[in-house]
């Protein structure tokens, strides 16, 4: 890599790091600690890459004053991130953790992956989903089609070492998703918060991040007591 190319890459890392940390601070002030922690960690990693020496004979940040400023700010952000992590862990242990996400009418960017990804780590081995109202075509229409669609999903998951068990109940009223790591997610509309796509070739038909949503609220809790099978 040329020196000019190295400087450009360093500048890009700097911009990305600063913007990510800025977002972390905004989320921190809004008491959205779980999201804030993730942004702090990502931003710190980017700034460390920008401020530390590279494999070439020069450093990405030659200005010693600037380097010292980064070191100081990174240290402050690392301290704050550690404080947030301890706060989250305490709330989880006390059963007080609660995060709320509000999805506006026609909002996009709220795919299942976006909502659930941060809770699906290597600790999770079981997930329980309870949803009393699944009927639209994009989730299943009619019990016969539901069973057929779920059986197809079941066989597909089996090929990847995942077991899917399905049961029907006439008494379920709550909509909730539980992970055996202790996380519990409640969505006001359940899993049926996406609007029907306009057509098979419309944007959002396959990419759920681009599909408009119905207005709803997502509440995230943590409990030490998870459902037993």
CSV table of N, CA and C in Angstrom, one decimal, residues 31-190:
chain,number,residue,atom,x,y,z
A,31,UNK,N,-30.2,6.6,27.5
A,31,UNK,CA,-30.3,5.4,28.4
A,31,UNK,C,-30.6,4.1,27.6
A,32,UNK,N,-30.1,4.1,26.3
A,32,UNK,CA,-30.2,2.9,25.5
A,32,UNK,C,-28.9,2.2,25.6
A,33,UNK,N,-28.6,1.6,26.8
A,33,UNK,CA,-27.3,1.2,27.2
A,33,UNK,C,-26.8,0.0,26.4
A,34,UNK,N,-27.6,-0.9,26.0
A,34,UNK,CA,-27.2,-2.1,25.3
A,34,UNK,C,-26.6,-1.7,23.9
A,35,UNK,N,-27.4,-0.9,23.2
A,35,UNK,CA,-27.0,-0.4,21.9
A,35,UNK,C,-25.7,0.5,22.1
A,36,UNK,N,-25.7,1.4,23.1
A,36,UNK,CA,-24.6,2.3,23.3
A,36,UNK,C,-23.3,1.5,23.6
A,37,UNK,N,-23.4,0.4,24.3
A,37,UNK,CA,-22.2,-0.4,24.6
A,37,UNK,C,-21.6,-1.0,23.3
A,38,UNK,N,-22.5,-1.5,22.4
A,38,UNK,CA,-22.0,-2.1,21.2
A,38,UNK,C,-21.3,-1.0,20.3
A,39,UNK,N,-21.9,0.2,20.3
A,39,UNK,CA,-21.3,1.3,19.5
A,39,UNK,C,-20.0,1.8,20.1
A,40,UNK,N,-19.9,1.8,21.5
A,40,UNK,CA,-18.6,2.2,22.1
A,40,UNK,C,-17.5,1.2,21.7
A,41,UNK,N,-17.9,-0.1,21.8
A,41,UNK,CA,-16.9,-1.1,21.5
A,41,UNK,C,-16.4,-1.1,20.1
A,42,UNK,N,-17.4,-0.9,19.2
A,42,UNK,CA,-17.0,-0.8,17.8
A,42,UNK,C,-16.2,0.4,17.5
A,43,UNK,N,-16.6,1.6,18.0
A,43,UNK,CA,-15.9,2.8,17.8
A,43,UNK,C,-14.5,2.8,18.4
A,44,UNK,N,-14.4,2.2,19.6
A,44,UNK,CA,-13.0,2.1,20.2
A,44,UNK,C,-12.1,1.3,19.4
A,45,UNK,N,-12.6,0.2,18.8
A,45,UNK,CA,-11.8,-0.7,18.0
A,45,UNK,C,-11.3,0.0,16.7
A,46,UNK,N,-12.2,0.8,16.1
A,46,UNK,CA,-11.8,1.6,14.9
A,46,UNK,C,-10.8,2.7,15.3
A,47,UNK,N,-11.0,3.4,16.4
A,47,UNK,CA,-10.0,4.4,16.8
A,47,UNK,C,-8.7,3.8,17.1
A,48,UNK,N,-8.7,2.6,17.7
A,48,UNK,CA,-7.4,2.0,18.1
A,48,UNK,C,-6.7,1.6,16.8
A,49,UNK,N,-7.4,1.1,15.8
A,49,UNK,CA,-6.8,0.8,14.5
A,49,UNK,C,-6.2,2.0,13.9
A,50,UNK,N,-6.8,3.2,14.0
A,50,UNK,CA,-6.3,4.4,13.4
A,50,UNK,C,-5.1,5.0,14.2
A,51,UNK,N,-5.1,4.9,15.5
A,51,UNK,CA,-4.1,5.6,16.3
A,51,UNK,C,-2.8,4.8,16.6
A,52,UNK,N,-2.9,3.4,16.4
A,52,UNK,CA,-1.7,2.6,16.7
A,52,UNK,C,-0.8,2.5,15.5
A,53,UNK,N,0.4,2.2,15.6
A,53,UNK,CA,1.4,2.1,14.5
A,53,UNK,C,1.0,1.0,13.6
A,54,UNK,N,1.2,1.2,12.3
A,54,UNK,CA,0.9,0.1,11.3
A,54,UNK,C,2.2,-0.6,11.0
A,55,UNK,N,2.1,-1.6,10.1
A,55,UNK,CA,3.2,-2.4,9.7
A,55,UNK,C,4.2,-1.7,8.9
A,56,UNK,N,3.8,-0.5,8.4
A,56,UNK,CA,4.8,0.3,7.6
A,56,UNK,C,5.7,1.0,8.5
A,57,UNK,N,6.7,1.8,7.9
A,57,UNK,CA,7.7,2.4,8.7
A,57,UNK,C,7.2,3.8,9.2
A,58,UNK,N,5.9,4.1,9.0
A,58,UNK,CA,5.4,5.3,9.6
A,58,UNK,C,4.1,4.9,10.3
A,59,UNK,N,3.5,5.8,11.1
A,59,UNK,CA,2.3,5.6,11.8
A,59,UNK,C,1.1,6.2,11.1
A,60,UNK,N,-0.1,5.7,11.3
A,60,UNK,CA,-1.3,6.3,10.6
A,60,UNK,C,-1.5,7.7,11.1
A,61,UNK,N,-1.2,7.9,12.4
A,61,UNK,CA,-1.4,9.3,12.9
A,61,UNK,C,0.0,9.8,13.4
A,62,UNK,N,0.6,10.6,12.6
A,62,UNK,CA,2.0,11.1,12.9
A,62,UNK,C,2.0,12.2,14.0
A,63,UNK,N,0.9,13.0,14.0
A,63,UNK,CA,0.8,14.1,14.9
A,63,UNK,C,0.7,13.6,16.3
A,64,UNK,N,1.8,13.8,17.1
A,64,UNK,CA,1.8,13.3,18.5
A,64,UNK,C,0.8,13.9,19.4
A,65,UNK,N,0.4,15.2,19.2
A,65,UNK,CA,-0.6,15.8,19.9
A,65,UNK,C,-2.0,15.1,19.7
A,66,UNK,N,-2.2,14.8,18.4
A,66,UNK,CA,-3.4,14.1,18.0
A,66,UNK,C,-3.5,12.7,18.5
A,67,UNK,N,-2.3,12.0,18.5
A,67,UNK,CA,-2.3,10.7,19.0
A,67,UNK,C,-2.6,10.7,20.5
A,68,UNK,N,-2.0,11.6,21.2
A,68,UNK,CA,-2.2,11.7,22.7
A,68,UNK,C,-3.7,12.0,23.0
A,69,UNK,N,-4.3,12.8,22.1
A,69,UNK,CA,-5.7,13.1,22.3
A,69,UNK,C,-6.6,11.9,22.1
A,70,UNK,N,-6.2,11.1,21.1
A,70,UNK,CA,-7.0,9.8,20.9
A,70,UNK,C,-6.8,8.9,22.0
A,71,UNK,N,-5.6,8.8,22.5
A,71,UNK,CA,-5.3,7.8,23.6
A,71,UNK,C,-6.2,8.2,24.8
A,72,UNK,N,-6.2,9.5,25.1
A,72,UNK,CA,-7.0,10.0,26.3
A,72,UNK,C,-8.5,9.7,26.1
A,73,UNK,N,-9.0,10.0,24.9
A,73,UNK,CA,-10.4,9.8,24.6
A,73,UNK,C,-10.8,8.3,24.6
A,74,UNK,N,-9.9,7.5,24.0
A,74,UNK,CA,-10.2,6.1,24.0
A,74,UNK,C,-10.2,5.6,25.4
A,75,UNK,N,-9.3,6.0,26.2
A,75,UNK,CA,-9.3,5.6,27.6
A,75,UNK,C,-10.6,6.0,28.3
A,76,UNK,N,-11.1,7.2,28.1
A,76,UNK,CA,-12.4,7.6,28.6
A,76,UNK,C,-13.5,6.7,28.1
A,77,UNK,N,-13.5,6.5,26.8
A,77,UNK,CA,-14.6,5.7,26.3
A,77,UNK,C,-14.6,4.2,26.8
A,78,UNK,N,-13.4,3.7,26.9
A,78,UNK,CA,-13.2,2.3,27.5
A,78,UNK,C,-13.7,2.3,28.9
A,79,UNK,N,-13.5,3.3,29.7
A,79,UNK,CA,-14.0,3.3,31.1
A,79,UNK,C,-15.5,3.4,31.1
A,80,UNK,N,-16.0,4.3,30.2
A,80,UNK,CA,-17.5,4.4,30.2
A,80,UNK,C,-18.1,3.1,29.7
A,81,UNK,N,-17.5,2.5,28.7
A,81,UNK,CA,-18.1,1.2,28.2
A,81,UNK,C,-18.1,0.1,29.3
A,82,UNK,N,-17.0,0.1,30.1
A,82,UNK,CA,-16.9,-0.9,31.2
A,82,UNK,C,-18.0,-0.6,32.2
A,83,UNK,N,-18.2,0.7,32.5
A,83,UNK,CA,-19.3,1.1,33.5
A,83,UNK,C,-20.6,0.7,33.0
A,84,UNK,N,-20.9,0.9,31.7
A,84,UNK,CA,-22.2,0.5,31.1
A,84,UNK,C,-22.4,-1.0,31.2
A,85,UNK,N,-21.3,-1.8,30.9
A,85,UNK,CA,-21.3,-3.2,30.9
A,85,UNK,C,-21.7,-3.7,32.3
A,86,UNK,N,-21.1,-3.1,33.3
A,86,UNK,CA,-21.4,-3.5,34.7
A,86,UNK,C,-22.8,-3.1,35.1
A,87,UNK,N,-23.3,-2.0,34.6
A,87,UNK,CA,-24.7,-1.5,34.9
A,87,UNK,C,-25.7,-2.5,34.3
A,88,UNK,N,-25.4,-2.9,33.0
A,88,UNK,CA,-26.3,-3.9,32.4
A,88,UNK,C,-26.3,-5.2,33.1
A,89,UNK,N,-25.1,-5.7,33.5
A,89,UNK,CA,-25.1,-6.9,34.2
A,89,UNK,C,-25.8,-6.9,35.5
A,90,UNK,N,-25.7,-5.7,36.2
A,90,UNK,CA,-26.4,-5.6,37.5
A,90,UNK,C,-27.9,-5.6,37.3
A,91,UNK,N,-28.4,-4.9,36.2
A,91,UNK,CA,-29.8,-4.9,36.0
A,91,UNK,C,-30.3,-6.2,35.6
A,92,UNK,N,-29.5,-7.0,34.8
A,92,UNK,CA,-29.9,-8.3,34.5
A,92,UNK,C,-30.0,-9.2,35.7
A,93,UNK,N,-29.0,-9.1,36.6
A,93,UNK,CA,-29.0,-9.9,37.8
A,93,UNK,C,-30.2,-9.5,38.7
A,94,UNK,N,-30.5,-8.3,38.7
A,94,UNK,CA,-31.6,-7.8,39.6
A,94,UNK,C,-33.0,-8.0,38.9
A,95,UNK,N,-33.0,-8.4,37.6
A,95,UNK,CA,-34.2,-8.6,36.9
A,95,UNK,C,-34.9,-7.2,36.5
A,96,UNK,N,-34.1,-6.2,36.4
A,96,UNK,CA,-34.6,-4.8,36.1
A,96,UNK,C,-34.3,-4.3,34.7
A,97,UNK,N,-33.6,-5.1,33.9
A,97,UNK,CA,-33.2,-4.7,32.6
A,97,UNK,C,-34.4,-4.5,31.7
A,98,UNK,N,-34.5,-3.4,31.0
A,98,UNK,CA,-35.6,-3.1,30.1
A,98,UNK,C,-35.2,-2.1,29.0
A,99,UNK,N,-35.3,-2.6,27.8
A,99,UNK,CA,-35.0,-1.7,26.7
A,99,UNK,C,-36.3,-1.6,25.8
A,100,UNK,N,-36.6,-0.5,25.3
A,100,UNK,CA,-37.8,-0.3,24.5
A,100,UNK,C,-37.5,0.3,23.1
A,101,UNK,N,-38.0,-0.3,22.1
A,101,UNK,CA,-37.8,0.2,20.7
A,101,UNK,C,-39.1,0.5,20.1
A,102,UNK,N,-39.3,1.7,19.6
A,102,UNK,CA,-40.6,2.1,19.0
A,102,UNK,C,-40.4,2.1,17.5
A,103,UNK,N,-41.3,1.3,16.9
A,103,UNK,CA,-41.3,1.2,15.4
A,103,UNK,C,-42.4,2.1,14.9
A,104,UNK,N,-42.1,3.1,14.1
A,104,UNK,CA,-43.2,4.0,13.6
A,104,UNK,C,-43.8,3.3,12.4
A,105,UNK,N,-45.0,3.9,12.0
A,105,UNK,CA,-45.8,3.4,10.8
A,105,UNK,C,-44.9,3.6,9.6
A,106,UNK,N,-44.8,2.6,8.8
A,106,UNK,CA,-44.1,2.6,7.5
A,106,UNK,C,-42.5,2.7,7.7
A,107,UNK,N,-42.1,2.5,8.9
A,107,UNK,CA,-40.6,2.6,9.2
A,107,UNK,C,-40.0,1.3,8.5
A,108,UNK,N,-38.7,1.5,8.1
A,108,UNK,CA,-37.9,0.4,7.6
A,108,UNK,C,-36.7,0.2,8.4
A,109,UNK,N,-35.9,-0.9,8.2
A,109,UNK,CA,-34.7,-1.1,8.9
A,109,UNK,C,-34.9,-2.0,10.2
A,110,UNK,N,-36.0,-2.7,10.3
A,110,UNK,CA,-36.3,-3.5,11.5
A,110,UNK,C,-36.6,-4.9,11.2
A,111,UNK,N,-35.7,-5.5,10.4
A,111,UNK,CA,-35.8,-6.9,10.1
A,111,UNK,C,-35.7,-7.8,11.4
A,112,UNK,N,-36.1,-9.0,11.3
A,112,UNK,CA,-35.9,-9.9,12.4
A,112,UNK,C,-34.4,-10.0,12.8
A,113,UNK,N,-33.6,-10.0,11.8
A,113,UNK,CA,-32.1,-10.1,12.1
A,113,UNK,C,-31.7,-8.9,12.9
A,114,UNK,N,-32.2,-7.7,12.5
A,114,UNK,CA,-31.8,-6.5,13.2
A,114,UNK,C,-32.2,-6.5,14.7
A,115,UNK,N,-33.4,-7.0,14.9
A,115,UNK,CA,-34.0,-7.0,16.3
A,115,UNK,C,-33.3,-8.1,17.2
A,116,UNK,N,-33.1,-9.2,16.6
A,116,UNK,CA,-32.7,-10.4,17.4
A,116,UNK,C,-31.2,-10.7,17.4
A,117,UNK,N,-30.4,-10.1,16.5
A,117,UNK,CA,-29.0,-10.5,16.3
A,117,UNK,C,-28.2,-10.4,17.5
A,118,UNK,N,-28.3,-9.3,18.2
A,118,UNK,CA,-27.4,-9.1,19.4
A,118,UNK,C,-27.7,-10.0,20.5
A,119,UNK,N,-28.8,-10.7,20.5
A,119,UNK,CA,-29.2,-11.7,21.6
A,119,UNK,C,-28.9,-13.1,21.2
A,120,UNK,N,-28.5,-13.3,19.9
A,120,UNK,CA,-28.2,-14.7,19.4
A,120,UNK,C,-26.7,-14.9,19.4
A,121,UNK,N,-26.1,-15.2,20.6
A,121,UNK,CA,-24.7,-15.5,20.7
A,121,UNK,C,-24.5,-17.0,20.9
A,122,UNK,N,-23.2,-17.4,21.2
A,122,UNK,CA,-22.9,-18.8,21.3
A,122,UNK,C,-23.5,-19.4,22.5
A,123,UNK,N,-24.0,-18.6,23.5
A,123,UNK,CA,-24.7,-19.1,24.7
A,123,UNK,C,-26.0,-19.7,24.4
A,124,UNK,N,-26.7,-19.1,23.4
A,124,UNK,CA,-28.1,-19.5,23.1
A,124,UNK,C,-28.1,-20.9,22.4
A,125,UNK,N,-28.9,-21.8,23.0
A,125,UNK,CA,-29.1,-23.1,22.4
A,125,UNK,C,-30.6,-23.4,22.2
A,126,UNK,N,-31.5,-22.6,22.9
A,126,UNK,CA,-32.9,-22.9,22.7
A,126,UNK,C,-33.6,-21.5,22.6
A,127,UNK,N,-34.7,-21.5,21.8
A,127,UNK,CA,-35.5,-20.3,21.7
A,127,UNK,C,-37.0,-20.7,21.7
A,128,UNK,N,-37.8,-20.0,22.5
A,128,UNK,CA,-39.2,-20.3,22.5
A,128,UNK,C,-40.0,-19.1,22.0
A,129,UNK,N,-40.8,-19.4,21.0
A,129,UNK,CA,-41.6,-18.3,20.4
A,129,UNK,C,-43.1,-18.6,20.6
A,130,UNK,N,-43.8,-17.6,21.2
A,130,UNK,CA,-45.3,-17.8,21.4
A,130,UNK,C,-45.9,-16.6,20.7
A,131,UNK,N,-46.8,-16.9,19.7
A,131,UNK,CA,-47.4,-15.9,18.9
A,131,UNK,C,-48.9,-16.4,18.6
A,132,UNK,N,-49.9,-15.7,19.2
A,132,UNK,CA,-51.3,-16.2,19.0
A,132,UNK,C,-51.9,-15.9,17.7
A,133,UNK,N,-51.3,-15.0,16.9
A,133,UNK,CA,-52.0,-14.5,15.7
A,133,UNK,C,-51.1,-14.4,14.5
A,134,UNK,N,-50.9,-15.6,13.9
A,134,UNK,CA,-50.1,-15.7,12.6
A,134,UNK,C,-51.0,-16.1,11.5
A,135,UNK,N,-51.3,-15.2,10.6
A,135,UNK,CA,-52.3,-15.6,9.6
A,135,UNK,C,-52.0,-15.1,8.2
A,136,UNK,N,-51.1,-14.0,8.0
A,136,UNK,CA,-50.9,-13.4,6.7
A,136,UNK,C,-50.1,-14.3,5.9
A,137,UNK,N,-50.1,-14.1,4.6
A,137,UNK,CA,-49.5,-15.0,3.6
A,137,UNK,C,-48.0,-15.0,3.9
A,138,UNK,N,-47.4,-13.9,4.2
A,138,UNK,CA,-45.9,-13.9,4.5
A,138,UNK,C,-45.5,-14.6,5.7
A,139,UNK,N,-46.5,-15.1,6.5
A,139,UNK,CA,-46.2,-15.9,7.7
A,139,UNK,C,-46.9,-17.2,7.7
A,140,UNK,N,-48.0,-17.3,6.8
A,140,UNK,CA,-48.8,-18.6,6.8
A,140,UNK,C,-50.2,-18.2,6.8
A,141,UNK,N,-51.1,-18.8,5.9
A,141,UNK,CA,-52.5,-18.4,5.9
A,141,UNK,C,-53.3,-19.7,6.0
A,142,UNK,N,-54.0,-19.8,7.1
A,142,UNK,CA,-54.8,-21.1,7.3
A,142,UNK,C,-54.0,-22.1,7.9
A,143,UNK,N,-54.6,-23.0,8.7
A,143,UNK,CA,-53.9,-24.0,9.5
A,143,UNK,C,-53.2,-25.0,8.6
A,144,UNK,N,-53.8,-25.4,7.5
A,144,UNK,CA,-53.2,-26.4,6.6
A,144,UNK,C,-51.9,-25.8,6.0
A,145,UNK,N,-52.0,-24.6,5.5
A,145,UNK,CA,-50.8,-24.0,4.9
A,145,UNK,C,-49.8,-23.7,6.0
A,146,UNK,N,-50.2,-23.3,7.2
A,146,UNK,CA,-49.3,-23.1,8.3
A,146,UNK,C,-48.5,-24.4,8.6
A,147,UNK,N,-49.2,-25.5,8.7
A,147,UNK,CA,-48.5,-26.8,9.1
A,147,UNK,C,-47.6,-27.1,8.0
A,148,UNK,N,-48.0,-27.0,6.7
A,148,UNK,CA,-47.1,-27.3,5.6
A,148,UNK,C,-45.9,-26.4,5.5
A,149,UNK,N,-46.1,-25.1,5.8
A,149,UNK,CA,-44.9,-24.2,5.7
A,149,UNK,C,-44.0,-24.5,6.9
A,150,UNK,N,-44.5,-24.7,8.1
A,150,UNK,CA,-43.7,-25.0,9.3
A,150,UNK,C,-43.0,-26.3,9.1
A,151,UNK,N,-43.6,-27.3,8.5
A,151,UNK,CA,-42.9,-28.5,8.2
A,151,UNK,C,-41.7,-28.4,7.3
A,152,UNK,N,-41.9,-27.5,6.3
A,152,UNK,CA,-40.8,-27.2,5.4
A,152,UNK,C,-39.7,-26.5,6.1
A,153,UNK,N,-40.0,-25.6,6.9
A,153,UNK,CA,-39.0,-24.9,7.7
A,153,UNK,C,-38.3,-25.9,8.6
A,154,UNK,N,-39.1,-26.8,9.2
A,154,UNK,CA,-38.5,-27.8,10.2
A,154,UNK,C,-37.5,-28.7,9.5
A,155,UNK,N,-37.8,-29.2,8.3
A,155,UNK,CA,-36.9,-30.0,7.6
A,155,UNK,C,-35.6,-29.3,7.1
A,156,UNK,N,-35.8,-28.0,6.7
A,156,UNK,CA,-34.7,-27.2,6.3
A,156,UNK,C,-33.7,-27.0,7.5
A,157,UNK,N,-34.3,-26.6,8.7
A,157,UNK,CA,-33.5,-26.4,9.9
A,157,UNK,C,-32.8,-27.7,10.3
A,158,UNK,N,-33.4,-28.8,10.1
A,158,UNK,CA,-32.8,-30.1,10.5
A,158,UNK,C,-31.5,-30.3,9.8
A,159,UNK,N,-31.5,-29.9,8.5
A,159,UNK,CA,-30.3,-30.0,7.7
A,159,UNK,C,-29.1,-29.2,8.3
A,160,UNK,N,-29.4,-28.3,9.1
A,160,UNK,CA,-28.4,-27.4,9.7
A,160,UNK,C,-28.2,-27.7,11.2
A,161,UNK,N,-28.7,-28.9,11.6
A,161,UNK,CA,-28.5,-29.3,13.0
A,161,UNK,C,-29.4,-28.6,14.0
A,162,UNK,N,-30.5,-28.0,13.5
A,162,UNK,CA,-31.5,-27.3,14.4
A,162,UNK,C,-32.8,-28.0,14.5
A,163,UNK,N,-33.3,-28.2,15.7
A,163,UNK,CA,-34.6,-28.9,15.8
A,163,UNK,C,-35.7,-27.9,16.1
A,164,UNK,N,-36.7,-28.0,15.3
A,164,UNK,CA,-37.9,-27.2,15.5
A,164,UNK,C,-39.1,-28.0,16.0
A,165,UNK,N,-39.6,-27.6,17.1
A,165,UNK,CA,-40.8,-28.2,17.6
A,165,UNK,C,-42.0,-27.2,17.6
A,166,UNK,N,-43.1,-27.7,17.1
A,166,UNK,CA,-44.3,-26.8,16.9
A,166,UNK,C,-45.5,-27.4,17.6
A,167,UNK,N,-46.2,-26.5,18.4
A,167,UNK,CA,-47.4,-26.9,19.0
A,167,UNK,C,-48.4,-25.8,18.9
A,168,UNK,N,-49.7,-26.2,18.8
A,168,UNK,CA,-50.8,-25.2,18.7
A,168,UNK,C,-51.6,-25.1,20.0
A,169,UNK,N,-52.0,-23.9,20.4
A,169,UNK,CA,-52.8,-23.7,21.6
A,169,UNK,C,-53.9,-22.7,21.3
A,170,UNK,N,-55.0,-23.0,21.9
A,170,UNK,CA,-56.2,-22.0,21.8
A,170,UNK,C,-56.2,-21.0,23.0
A,171,UNK,N,-55.3,-21.1,23.9
A,171,UNK,CA,-55.3,-20.3,25.1
A,171,UNK,C,-54.2,-19.3,25.1
A,172,UNK,N,-53.3,-19.2,24.1
A,172,UNK,CA,-52.2,-18.3,24.1
A,172,UNK,C,-52.7,-16.9,23.8
A,173,UNK,N,-52.3,-15.9,24.7
A,173,UNK,CA,-52.6,-14.5,24.4
A,173,UNK,C,-51.4,-13.6,24.3
A,174,UNK,N,-50.4,-14.0,25.1
A,174,UNK,CA,-49.2,-13.1,25.1
A,174,UNK,C,-48.3,-13.4,23.8
A,175,UNK,N,-47.6,-12.4,23.4
A,175,UNK,CA,-46.7,-12.5,22.3
A,175,UNK,C,-45.3,-12.3,22.9
A,176,UNK,N,-44.5,-13.4,22.9
A,176,UNK,CA,-43.1,-13.2,23.4
A,176,UNK,C,-42.2,-14.2,22.8
A,177,UNK,N,-40.9,-13.8,22.9
A,177,UNK,CA,-39.8,-14.7,22.4
A,177,UNK,C,-38.8,-14.8,23.5
A,178,UNK,N,-38.5,-16.0,23.9
A,178,UNK,CA,-37.5,-16.2,25.0
A,178,UNK,C,-36.3,-17.0,24.5
A,179,UNK,N,-35.1,-16.6,25.0
A,179,UNK,CA,-33.9,-17.2,24.8
A,179,UNK,C,-33.4,-17.9,26.1
A,180,UNK,N,-32.8,-19.0,26.0
A,180,UNK,CA,-32.4,-19.7,27.2
A,180,UNK,C,-31.2,-19.0,27.9
A,181,UNK,N,-30.7,-17.9,27.3
A,181,UNK,CA,-29.7,-17.1,27.9
A,181,UNK,C,-30.3,-16.1,28.9
A,182,UNK,N,-31.6,-16.0,28.9
A,182,UNK,CA,-32.3,-15.1,29.8
A,182,UNK,C,-33.0,-13.9,29.2
A,183,UNK,N,-32.7,-13.7,27.9
A,183,UNK,CA,-33.4,-12.6,27.2
A,183,UNK,C,-34.8,-12.9,26.8
A,184,UNK,N,-35.7,-11.9,27.0
A,184,UNK,CA,-37.1,-12.1,26.6
A,184,UNK,C,-37.5,-10.8,25.8
A,185,UNK,N,-38.1,-11.1,24.6
A,185,UNK,CA,-38.5,-10.0,23.8
A,185,UNK,C,-40.0,-10.0,23.5
A,186,UNK,N,-40.7,-8.9,23.8
A,186,UNK,CA,-42.1,-8.8,23.6
A,186,UNK,C,-42.4,-7.8,22.5
A,187,UNK,N,-43.1,-8.2,21.4
A,187,UNK,CA,-43.4,-7.3,20.4
A,187,UNK,C,-44.9,-7.1,20.4
A,188,UNK,N,-45.4,-5.8,20.4
A,188,UNK,CA,-46.8,-5.5,20.5
A,188,UNK,C,-47.7,-6.2,19.5
A,189,UNK,N,-47.2,-6.3,18.2
A,189,UNK,CA,-47.9,-7.0,17.2
A,189,UNK,C,-47.4,-8.4,17.0
A,190,UNK,N,-46.6,-8.9,17.8
A,190,UNK,CA,-46.0,-10.2,17.6
A,190,UNK,C,-45.1,-10.2,16.4
